[in-house]
Amino acid sequence: MTGIQSSTTARLRLAGGALVIAGIWGVILPRMLEWGPVAQHVKLMEERRVDPSAMYYTELERLPLRPEWVDRVLVLWP
Amino acid sequence: MVKTGWHEDLAAVAIGMAVVILALAVTWQARPLADAGSRAAHPKGWSTPLAQTVGSPKAWAAAPLDAFRDKQGGIDLPPILLGMGWVVLIGAAGTLLAGRRVGAVLPGLVVLALMACFASVLAAQKTVKFYNLEYPLWALAVGLFIGNAAGVPRWLTPALMGEFFIKTGLVIFGAEVLVSRLLALGLPGLMTAWIVTPIVLVATYLFGVHGLKISSRSLCMTLSADMSVCGVSAAIATGAACKATKEELSLTIGLSLFFTVIMMVVMPPVIQAMGLDPLVGGAWLGGTIDATGAVVAAGESLGREAGEVAATVKMIQNSMIGLIAFAVAVYWSGWVDREAGGPRGSLLGEAWRRFPRFILGFLAASLVCSWLHSLGAAQALWVEGATSGFTAKLRGWLFCAGFVCMGLQTNFRQLAPVLASGRPVLLYVLGQSLNLVLTLAMASLTFGWLFRRVVEP
């Protein structure tokens, strides 16, 4: 995207967009948090300290380490 | 970006490696005097003083201002301002190395850092965050919205160094790609991640190019890597390696996050309905859902056991990024670009001439940190502390700034014909279906049968 729109059009578009963002992030998304399945999912994730938005394992609150019980169930290197 | 001075790739490698060395040096300097090798004492590695210099907006529910509050409820702006400061500093250093005047770029860099911060606040809202709609999506959206609504002012243009930010972020990211993690789940984990992933990657790419006849090979490769390896981080690395356009990377990330949310919600109940063993179910989740955080979320909703296996299988896949990005860069510079035209010399000479040099920085950071990590328990905690505490957050800021730049410069009209054909969506769906079938078969074979210990009654 290049070039600048005329200042009035640009301001109107920016203001309209800002209103939409304010409406979604200020009203709709917070309301969704109170809705049963969403509230349940968020509560479970917070209780277990899981960050579903982690892009890579280093961003997780708990680093994945091989659980001890795996050794009892699996033959790792036969 | 470059007029005179250093090539963009070289600048990205120099700055990225300097950041990695700084992180390791400062963390070593502040090493704990007691229990340096104890994971119980340092579960996420040694704490690093640099962690205080790079914060990001916290999760918030209804009041956006909560994104800037600490655990005690007070406003805690300095770490976030410093995070934005790193974006400005690294952008200024890149400008300087490229031989351009820093003064002309500085105001644009400050505004870019503010936009990145705004995108991070949008991504930190809990509904968004807990359904895996990661910050790159919002960074792209912020850039697209501002670029299309108001245009890009002339003074901002020199600061739009999206590729430079992404490349520098990738070199720093290399420090997190630890090869030693590949062995975390032994042979069953290796087989699930290493046999299925390359098959799905290559099959999806070839089907996109030859079956669906998608004209852009780089779109097919980025989409295939994103879907078969580990989502957005793999898309960024391979997209840079095969020189995908901004539009192609944006489309891939959008598609990936859309399907990741669906799979994160749908797969756990499907696994329960199928009555799969938690080990097999966890491995299936880890091998198929794109994004790391979404894998853990889906696994945890199945139970602790499935969650742990899912996270570990994903981590093994995560560790493949370096090798895959390198292989893609070699294939692209040696074959795809070569076929595209231009004077032909020897295969090696041509490949080297076209090879994206920053990939070497990415690999070097990965190999050096993997080697350090393998030296012993204390060294492992040293590397983990430096990466989890500092470099992971810093490259997050750089990727975010890079995606804002991409959004500002993206012209989706160029992709309209490809999108209208629906072929990228079809490619993703078919590739992911193959991934689901093969991973389930391999997880059942390895985790469910072949390497299953016979438990004595």
Coordinates of C-alpha atoms in Angstrom, one line a residue:
Chain A
M1 CA 0.0 0.0 0.0
T2 CA 1.5 3.3 -1.0
G3 CA 0.4 6.9 -1.2
I4 CA -1.7 9.0 1.2
Q5 CA -5.4 9.3 0.9
S6 CA -6.9 12.8 1.1
S7 CA -6.9 14.0 4.7
T8 CA -10.6 14.1 5.3
T9 CA -11.2 10.7 3.8
A10 CA -8.3 9.3 5.7
R11 CA -9.5 10.8 9.0
L12 CA -13.0 9.4 8.4
R13 CA -11.7 6.0 7.6
L14 CA -9.3 6.0 10.6
A15 CA -12.1 7.1 12.9
G16 CA -14.5 4.5 11.5
G17 CA -11.9 1.8 11.9
A18 CA -11.1 2.9 15.5
L19 CA -14.8 2.7 16.4
V20 CA -15.0 -0.8 15.0
I21 CA -11.9 -1.9 16.9
A22 CA -13.2 -0.3 20.1
G23 CA -16.5 -2.0 19.6
I24 CA -15.0 -5.5 19.1
W25 CA -12.2 -5.3 21.7
G26 CA -14.1 -3.2 24.2
V27 CA -17.5 -4.8 24.1
I28 CA -17.9 -8.0 22.0
L29 CA -14.7 -9.9 23.0
P30 CA -15.1 -9.2 26.8
R31 CA -18.7 -10.3 26.6
M32 CA -17.6 -13.5 24.8
L33 CA -15.4 -14.3 27.8
E34 CA -18.5 -14.6 30.0
W35 CA -20.1 -17.1 27.6
G36 CA -20.0 -20.7 28.9
P37 CA -17.7 -22.7 26.6
V38 CA -15.3 -19.8 26.2
A39 CA -15.3 -19.0 30.0
Q40 CA -14.6 -22.7 30.7
H41 CA -11.8 -22.9 28.1
V42 CA -10.1 -19.8 29.5
K43 CA -10.5 -20.9 33.1
L44 CA -8.9 -24.3 32.3
M45 CA -6.0 -22.7 30.4
E46 CA -5.3 -20.2 33.2
E47 CA -5.5 -23.0 35.9
R48 CA -3.0 -25.1 34.0
R49 CA -0.8 -22.0 33.1
V50 CA -1.1 -22.7 29.4
D51 CA -0.6 -20.0 26.8
P52 CA -2.3 -21.1 23.6
S53 CA -0.9 -18.1 21.7
A54 CA 2.7 -19.3 22.2
M55 CA 4.3 -19.4 18.8
Y56 CA 7.3 -21.6 19.9
Y57 CA 7.9 -23.8 22.9
T58 CA 10.2 -21.3 24.5
E59 CA 7.2 -19.0 25.0
L60 CA 5.4 -21.6 27.1
E61 CA 5.3 -20.9 30.8
R62 CA 6.3 -24.5 31.4
L63 CA 9.0 -25.9 29.1
P64 CA 8.0 -29.3 27.7
L65 CA 10.2 -31.9 29.4
R66 CA 9.9 -35.6 28.9
P67 CA 7.5 -36.7 31.7
E68 CA 8.8 -39.4 34.0
W69 CA 5.8 -41.6 33.4
V70 CA 6.7 -42.0 29.8
D71 CA 9.7 -44.1 30.7
R72 CA 7.4 -46.6 32.4
V73 CA 5.1 -46.9 29.4
L74 CA 7.4 -46.6 26.4
V75 CA 10.6 -48.2 25.3
L76 CA 12.4 -45.0 24.2
W77 CA 15.5 -46.6 22.6
P78 CA 15.0 -50.3 22.1
Chain B
M1 CA 16.5 -1.3 2.2
V2 CA 20.2 -1.1 1.2
K3 CA 21.6 1.8 -0.8
T4 CA 25.2 1.5 0.1
G5 CA 26.9 -0.2 3.0
W6 CA 26.2 -3.7 4.3
H7 CA 23.8 -6.0 2.5
E8 CA 20.6 -6.5 4.4
D9 CA 21.3 -10.2 5.2
L10 CA 24.7 -9.4 6.5
A11 CA 23.4 -6.6 8.7
A12 CA 20.7 -9.0 10.1
V13 CA 23.3 -11.7 10.9
A14 CA 25.7 -9.2 12.6
I15 CA 22.9 -7.6 14.7
G16 CA 21.2 -10.9 15.4
M17 CA 24.4 -12.7 16.5
A18 CA 25.4 -9.6 18.6
V19 CA 22.1 -9.9 20.5
V20 CA 22.5 -13.7 21.1
I21 CA 26.1 -13.1 22.3
L22 CA 24.9 -10.3 24.6
A23 CA 22.1 -12.5 26.0
L24 CA 24.5 -15.4 26.7
A25 CA 27.2 -13.1 28.2
V26 CA 24.8 -11.1 30.5
T27 CA 23.1 -14.3 31.7
W28 CA 26.4 -16.0 32.4
Q29 CA 27.6 -12.9 34.3
A30 CA 24.5 -13.1 36.5
R31 CA 24.7 -16.9 36.9
P32 CA 23.5 -18.3 40.2
L33 CA 26.1 -19.1 42.8
A34 CA 24.3 -22.2 44.1
D35 CA 22.3 -24.9 42.4
A36 CA 23.4 -23.7 39.0
G37 CA 22.6 -27.1 37.4
S38 CA 19.4 -27.7 39.3
R39 CA 16.2 -27.7 37.2
A40 CA 14.1 -27.7 40.3
A41 CA 15.7 -24.4 41.4
H42 CA 15.6 -22.9 37.8
P43 CA 12.6 -24.5 36.0
K44 CA 12.9 -22.1 33.0
G45 CA 16.7 -21.7 33.1
W46 CA 18.8 -19.1 34.9
S47 CA 17.1 -15.8 35.4
T48 CA 18.6 -13.1 33.2
P49 CA 18.8 -9.3 34.1
L50 CA 18.0 -8.6 30.4
A51 CA 14.5 -9.9 31.0
Q52 CA 13.7 -6.5 32.7
T53 CA 14.6 -4.8 29.4
V54 CA 12.0 -6.4 27.2
G55 CA 8.4 -6.8 28.4
S56 CA 5.2 -7.3 26.4
P57 CA 1.6 -6.4 27.1
K58 CA -0.1 -8.8 29.6
A59 CA -3.3 -10.7 29.1
W60 CA -6.4 -8.6 29.7
A61 CA -10.1 -9.3 29.8
A62 CA -12.2 -6.1 29.6
A63 CA -9.9 -3.1 30.3
P64 CA -7.1 -2.7 27.8
L65 CA -5.1 -0.7 30.4
D66 CA -4.6 -4.0 32.3
A67 CA -2.2 -5.0 29.5
F68 CA 0.2 -2.6 31.2
R69 CA -0.3 -3.6 34.8
D70 CA 2.0 -5.8 36.8
K71 CA 0.8 -8.6 39.1
Q72 CA 0.3 -6.2 42.0
G73 CA -2.1 -4.1 39.8
G74 CA 0.2 -1.1 39.3
I75 CA 1.0 0.4 35.9
D76 CA 4.4 -1.1 34.8
L77 CA 5.3 0.7 31.6
P78 CA 9.2 0.6 31.5
P79 CA 9.6 -3.0 30.3
I80 CA 7.2 -2.4 27.5
L81 CA 8.8 0.9 26.6
L82 CA 12.1 -0.8 26.6
G83 CA 10.8 -3.5 24.3
M84 CA 9.7 -0.8 21.9
G85 CA 13.1 0.7 22.4
W86 CA 14.8 -2.4 21.2
V87 CA 12.8 -2.2 17.9
V88 CA 14.0 1.4 17.5
L89 CA 17.6 0.6 18.4
I90 CA 17.8 -2.5 16.1
G91 CA 16.1 -0.6 13.3
A92 CA 18.5 2.3 13.7
A93 CA 21.5 -0.1 13.8
G94 CA 20.3 -1.7 10.6
T95 CA 19.9 1.7 9.0
L96 CA 23.4 2.7 10.0
L97 CA 24.9 -0.5 8.7
A98 CA 23.1 0.0 5.4
G99 CA 24.8 3.3 5.1
R100 CA 21.7 5.5 5.5
R101 CA 21.1 8.5 7.7
V102 CA 19.5 7.4 11.1
G103 CA 18.0 10.8 11.8
A104 CA 15.6 10.4 8.8
V105 CA 14.4 7.0 9.9
L106 CA 14.0 7.6 13.7
P107 CA 10.5 9.2 13.8
G108 CA 9.2 6.3 11.6
L109 CA 10.8 3.7 13.8
V110 CA 9.2 5.2 16.9
V111 CA 5.7 5.1 15.2
L112 CA 6.4 1.6 14.0
A113 CA 7.2 0.5 17.6
L114 CA 4.0 2.1 18.8
M115 CA 1.9 0.3 16.1
A116 CA 3.6 -3.0 17.1
C117 CA 2.7 -2.3 20.7
F118 CA -0.9 -1.6 19.7
A119 CA -1.1 -4.9 17.8
S120 CA 0.4 -6.7 20.9
V121 CA -2.3 -5.2 23.1
L122 CA -5.0 -6.4 20.6
A123 CA -3.5 -9.9 20.7
A124 CA -3.3 -9.9 24.5
Q125 CA -7.1 -9.8 25.0
K126 CA -8.0 -13.1 26.6
T127 CA -10.6 -14.3 24.1
V128 CA -8.2 -13.7 21.3
K129 CA -5.1 -15.0 23.2
F130 CA -6.7 -18.2 24.5
Y131 CA -8.0 -19.1 21.1
N132 CA -4.5 -18.9 19.6
L133 CA -5.0 -15.8 17.4
E134 CA -1.4 -14.9 17.6
Y135 CA 0.1 -11.4 17.3
P136 CA 1.4 -11.7 13.7
L137 CA -2.3 -11.7 12.6
W138 CA -3.0 -8.5 14.5
A139 CA 0.2 -6.9 13.4
L140 CA -0.7 -7.6 9.8
A141 CA -4.2 -6.3 10.4
V142 CA -3.1 -3.1 12.0
G143 CA -0.7 -2.4 9.1
L144 CA -3.3 -3.3 6.5
F145 CA -5.9 -1.1 8.1
I146 CA -3.7 1.9 8.5
G147 CA -2.1 1.5 5.1
N148 CA -5.5 1.1 3.4
A149 CA -7.4 3.7 5.4
A150 CA -4.9 6.5 5.5
G151 CA -2.0 5.4 3.3
V152 CA 1.7 5.5 4.2
P153 CA 3.1 9.0 4.8
R154 CA 6.4 9.7 3.1
W155 CA 8.3 10.1 6.4
L156 CA 7.3 6.6 7.5
T157 CA 8.4 4.8 4.4
P158 CA 12.2 4.6 5.2
A159 CA 11.3 2.9 8.5
L160 CA 9.4 0.1 6.8
M161 CA 12.2 -2.5 6.9
G162 CA 9.9 -5.5 7.3
E163 CA 12.3 -8.0 5.8
F164 CA 15.2 -6.7 7.8
F165 CA 13.2 -7.0 11.1
I166 CA 12.0 -10.6 10.2
K167 CA 15.5 -11.7 9.2
T168 CA 17.1 -10.3 12.3
G169 CA 14.4 -11.8 14.4
L170 CA 15.0 -15.2 12.7
V171 CA 18.8 -15.1 13.4
I172 CA 17.9 -14.4 17.1
F173 CA 15.2 -17.1 16.9
G174 CA 18.0 -19.6 15.9
A175 CA 19.2 -19.6 19.5
E176 CA 15.9 -21.2 20.6
V177 CA 16.1 -24.0 18.0
L178 CA 17.9 -26.6 20.0
V179 CA 18.8 -29.7 18.1
S180 CA 19.2 -31.7 21.4
R181 CA 15.5 -31.4 21.9
L182 CA 15.0 -33.8 19.0
L183 CA 15.7 -36.8 21.2
A184 CA 13.2 -35.8 23.9
L185 CA 10.9 -38.7 23.3
G186 CA 13.3 -41.2 21.9
L187 CA 12.7 -43.2 18.8
P188 CA 8.8 -43.1 18.9
G189 CA 9.0 -39.2 19.0
L190 CA 11.6 -39.1 16.3
M191 CA 9.6 -41.4 14.0
T192 CA 6.4 -39.5 14.5
A193 CA 7.9 -36.1 13.8
W194 CA 10.7 -37.0 11.3
I195 CA 9.1 -39.5 9.1
V196 CA 5.6 -37.9 8.7
T197 CA 6.6 -34.3 8.6
P198 CA 9.0 -34.4 5.5
I199 CA 6.6 -36.7 3.6
V200 CA 3.6 -34.3 4.2
L201 CA 5.8 -31.2 3.4
V202 CA 7.1 -32.6 0.1
A203 CA 3.8 -34.2 -0.9
T204 CA 1.8 -31.0 -0.2
Y205 CA 4.3 -28.8 -2.0
L206 CA 4.4 -31.1 -5.1
F207 CA 0.6 -31.4 -5.2
G208 CA 0.2 -27.6 -5.0
V209 CA 2.7 -27.0 -7.8
H210 CA 1.8 -29.9 -10.1
G211 CA -1.7 -31.1 -9.0
L212 CA -3.5 -27.8 -8.3
K213 CA -1.1 -25.8 -10.6
I214 CA -0.7 -22.9 -8.2
S215 CA 1.6 -20.6 -10.1
S216 CA 3.6 -19.4 -7.1
R217 CA 6.0 -22.1 -5.9
S218 CA 6.9 -20.0 -2.8
L219 CA 3.3 -19.9 -1.7
C220 CA 3.0 -23.7 -2.0
M221 CA 6.3 -24.1 0.0
T222 CA 5.4 -21.6 2.7
L223 CA 1.9 -23.1 3.1
S224 CA 3.2 -26.7 3.2
A225 CA 5.9 -25.9 5.8
D226 CA 3.5 -24.0 8.0
M227 CA 1.0 -26.8 7.9
S228 CA 3.4 -29.7 8.3
V229 CA 6.0 -28.3 10.7
C230 CA 4.9 -25.8 13.3
G231 CA 2.7 -23.0 12.1
V232 CA 3.6 -19.4 11.9
S233 CA 7.2 -19.8 13.1
A234 CA 7.8 -22.3 10.3
A235 CA 6.0 -20.1 7.8
I236 CA 8.3 -17.1 8.7
A237 CA 11.5 -19.2 8.5
T238 CA 10.7 -21.0 5.2
G239 CA 8.9 -18.0 3.7
A240 CA 12.1 -16.1 4.1
A241 CA 14.2 -19.0 2.8
C242 CA 12.2 -19.3 -0.4
K243 CA 11.7 -15.5 -0.8
A244 CA 7.9 -15.6 -0.4
T245 CA 6.2 -12.3 -1.0
K246 CA 4.5 -10.3 1.8
E247 CA 1.1 -11.2 0.4
E248 CA 1.9 -14.9 0.4
L249 CA 3.2 -14.9 3.9
S250 CA 0.1 -13.0 5.1
L251 CA -2.2 -15.4 3.4
T252 CA -0.4 -18.4 4.8
I253 CA -0.6 -17.0 8.4
G254 CA -4.3 -16.1 8.1
L255 CA -5.1 -19.6 6.8
S256 CA -3.0 -21.4 9.4
L257 CA -4.5 -19.5 12.3
F258 CA -8.0 -20.0 11.1
F259 CA -7.6 -23.8 10.8
T260 CA -5.5 -24.0 14.0
V261 CA -8.4 -22.6 16.0
I262 CA -10.8 -25.1 14.5
M263 CA -8.5 -28.1 15.1
M264 CA -7.7 -26.9 18.7
V265 CA -11.4 -27.0 19.5
V266 CA -12.5 -30.0 17.5
M267 CA -9.7 -32.5 17.9
P268 CA -9.8 -33.2 21.6
P269 CA -13.5 -34.3 21.6
V270 CA -12.9 -36.3 18.4
I271 CA -10.0 -38.1 20.2
Q272 CA -12.2 -38.8 23.2
A273 CA -15.0 -40.1 21.0
M274 CA -12.5 -42.4 19.2
G275 CA -11.4 -43.7 22.6
L276 CA -7.7 -43.2 21.7
D277 CA -5.0 -43.8 24.3
P278 CA -3.7 -40.5 25.8
L279 CA -0.2 -41.2 24.5
V280 CA -1.4 -41.8 20.9
G281 CA -3.9 -38.9 21.1
G282 CA -1.3 -36.5 22.5
A283 CA 1.2 -37.5 19.8
W284 CA -1.5 -37.1 17.1
L285 CA -2.3 -33.6 18.4
G286 CA 1.4 -32.7 18.6
G287 CA 2.1 -33.8 15.1
T288 CA -0.9 -32.2 13.4
I289 CA -2.0 -28.9 15.0
D290 CA 0.2 -26.1 13.6
A291 CA 0.8 -23.8 16.5
T292 CA 2.8 -24.8 19.6
G293 CA 0.5 -23.0 22.1
A294 CA -2.6 -24.5 20.5
V295 CA -1.1 -28.0 20.7
V296 CA -0.6 -27.6 24.4
A297 CA -4.0 -26.2 24.9
A298 CA -5.7 -29.0 23.0
G299 CA -3.6 -31.6 24.8
E300 CA -4.3 -30.2 28.3
S301 CA -8.0 -30.2 27.6
L302 CA -7.6 -34.0 27.1
G303 CA -5.7 -34.5 30.3
R304 CA -2.2 -34.0 31.8
E305 CA -0.7 -37.1 30.1
A306 CA -1.9 -36.2 26.6
G307 CA -0.8 -32.6 27.2
E308 CA 2.7 -33.6 28.1
V309 CA 3.2 -35.9 25.1
A310 CA 1.6 -33.4 22.7
A311 CA 3.9 -30.6 23.9
T312 CA 7.0 -32.8 23.6
V313 CA 6.1 -34.1 20.1
K314 CA 5.5 -30.5 19.0
M315 CA 8.8 -29.4 20.5
I316 CA 10.6 -32.1 18.5
Q317 CA 8.9 -30.7 15.4
N318 CA 9.8 -27.2 16.5
S319 CA 13.5 -28.3 16.5
M320 CA 13.2 -29.2 12.8
I321 CA 12.8 -25.6 11.6
G322 CA 16.5 -24.9 11.2
L323 CA 17.2 -27.9 9.0
I324 CA 14.0 -27.4 7.0
A325 CA 14.7 -23.7 6.4
F326 CA 18.2 -24.6 5.3
A327 CA 17.1 -27.4 3.0
V328 CA 14.4 -25.1 1.4
A329 CA 17.0 -22.3 1.0
V330 CA 19.4 -24.7 -0.8
Y331 CA 16.6 -26.1 -3.0
W332 CA 15.4 -22.6 -3.9
S333 CA 18.8 -21.1 -4.7
G334 CA 20.0 -24.3 -6.4
W335 CA 17.0 -25.3 -8.4
V336 CA 13.9 -23.1 -8.4
D337 CA 15.6 -19.7 -8.8
R338 CA 18.0 -21.3 -11.3
E339 CA 15.1 -22.6 -13.4
A340 CA 13.4 -19.2 -13.3
G341 CA 16.0 -17.8 -15.7
G342 CA 19.1 -15.7 -15.7
P343 CA 22.7 -16.6 -16.7
R344 CA 23.6 -20.1 -15.7
G345 CA 26.9 -21.0 -14.1
S346 CA 27.9 -24.0 -12.1
L347 CA 25.2 -25.4 -9.7
L348 CA 27.2 -24.7 -6.6
G349 CA 28.2 -21.2 -7.7
E350 CA 24.7 -20.3 -8.7
A351 CA 23.3 -21.7 -5.5
W352 CA 25.8 -19.8 -3.4
R353 CA 25.1 -16.6 -5.3
R354 CA 21.4 -16.8 -4.6
F355 CA 21.5 -18.3 -1.2
P356 CA 19.9 -16.1 1.5
R357 CA 22.9 -15.5 3.8
F358 CA 20.8 -14.8 6.9
I359 CA 19.9 -18.5 7.0
L360 CA 23.5 -19.2 7.9
G361 CA 23.2 -16.8 10.8
F362 CA 20.1 -18.6 11.9
L363 CA 21.8 -22.0 11.7
A364 CA 25.0 -20.7 13.4
A365 CA 22.9 -19.4 16.4
S366 CA 21.1 -22.7 16.5
L367 CA 24.2 -24.9 16.4
V368 CA 26.2 -22.8 18.9
C369 CA 23.3 -22.7 21.4
S370 CA 22.6 -26.5 20.8
W371 CA 26.2 -27.2 21.5
L372 CA 26.3 -25.1 24.7
H373 CA 23.0 -26.7 25.8
S374 CA 24.5 -30.2 25.4
L375 CA 27.6 -29.5 27.6
G376 CA 25.8 -30.2 30.9
A377 CA 22.9 -29.4 33.2
A378 CA 24.2 -25.9 34.2
Q379 CA 24.9 -24.9 30.6
A380 CA 21.5 -26.1 29.5
L381 CA 19.9 -23.9 32.1
W382 CA 22.2 -21.0 31.0
V383 CA 21.0 -21.3 27.4
E384 CA 17.3 -21.8 28.4
G385 CA 17.4 -18.7 30.7
A386 CA 19.0 -16.5 28.0
T387 CA 16.5 -17.6 25.4
S388 CA 13.3 -17.8 27.4
G389 CA 14.0 -14.8 29.4
F390 CA 15.3 -12.4 26.7
T391 CA 15.8 -13.5 23.1
A392 CA 12.3 -15.1 22.7
K393 CA 10.7 -11.8 23.8
L394 CA 12.9 -9.6 21.8
R395 CA 12.4 -11.5 18.5
G396 CA 8.7 -11.4 19.3
W397 CA 8.9 -7.6 19.1
L398 CA 11.0 -7.7 15.9
F399 CA 8.5 -10.1 14.2
C400 CA 5.6 -8.0 15.3
A401 CA 7.3 -4.8 13.9
G402 CA 8.1 -6.8 10.7
F403 CA 4.5 -7.9 10.3
V404 CA 3.2 -4.3 10.8
C405 CA 5.6 -3.2 8.0
M406 CA 4.3 -6.0 5.8
G407 CA 0.7 -5.1 6.5
L408 CA 1.4 -1.4 5.6
Q409 CA 3.0 -2.5 2.3
T410 CA 0.7 -5.4 1.4
N411 CA -1.4 -5.2 -1.7
F412 CA -3.9 -8.0 -1.5
R413 CA -5.2 -7.2 -5.0
Q414 CA -2.1 -9.2 -6.2
L415 CA -3.4 -12.3 -4.5
A416 CA -7.0 -11.8 -5.5
P417 CA -6.9 -14.2 -8.5
V418 CA -5.2 -17.0 -6.5
L419 CA -7.6 -16.5 -3.5
A420 CA -10.6 -16.4 -5.8
S421 CA -9.6 -19.8 -7.2
G422 CA -9.8 -21.2 -3.7
R423 CA -6.7 -23.4 -4.5
P424 CA -4.6 -22.3 -1.5
V425 CA -7.4 -23.2 0.9
L426 CA -7.8 -26.6 -0.9
L427 CA -4.1 -27.2 -0.7
Y428 CA -4.1 -26.5 3.0
V429 CA -7.2 -28.8 3.6
L430 CA -5.8 -31.7 1.5
G431 CA -2.3 -31.4 3.0
Q432 CA -3.7 -31.3 6.5
S433 CA -5.9 -34.3 5.8
L434 CA -2.9 -36.3 4.7
N435 CA -1.0 -35.1 7.8
L436 CA -3.9 -36.2 10.0
V437 CA -4.1 -39.7 8.5
L438 CA -0.3 -40.3 8.4
T439 CA 0.3 -38.9 11.9
L440 CA -2.4 -41.0 13.4
A441 CA -1.1 -44.1 11.7
M442 CA 2.5 -43.4 12.9
A443 CA 1.4 -42.4 16.4
S444 CA -0.6 -45.6 16.7
L445 CA 2.3 -47.6 15.4
T446 CA 5.0 -46.1 17.6
F447 CA 3.3 -44.9 20.8
G448 CA 0.5 -47.4 20.7
W449 CA 2.2 -50.6 19.7
L450 CA 5.8 -50.9 18.5
F451 CA 7.5 -49.2 21.4
R452 CA 4.9 -49.8 24.0
R453 CA 6.4 -51.4 27.1
V454 CA 4.6 -54.6 28.1
V455 CA 3.4 -53.8 31.6
E456 CA 3.6 -56.8 33.9
P457 CA 0.5 -57.4 36.0

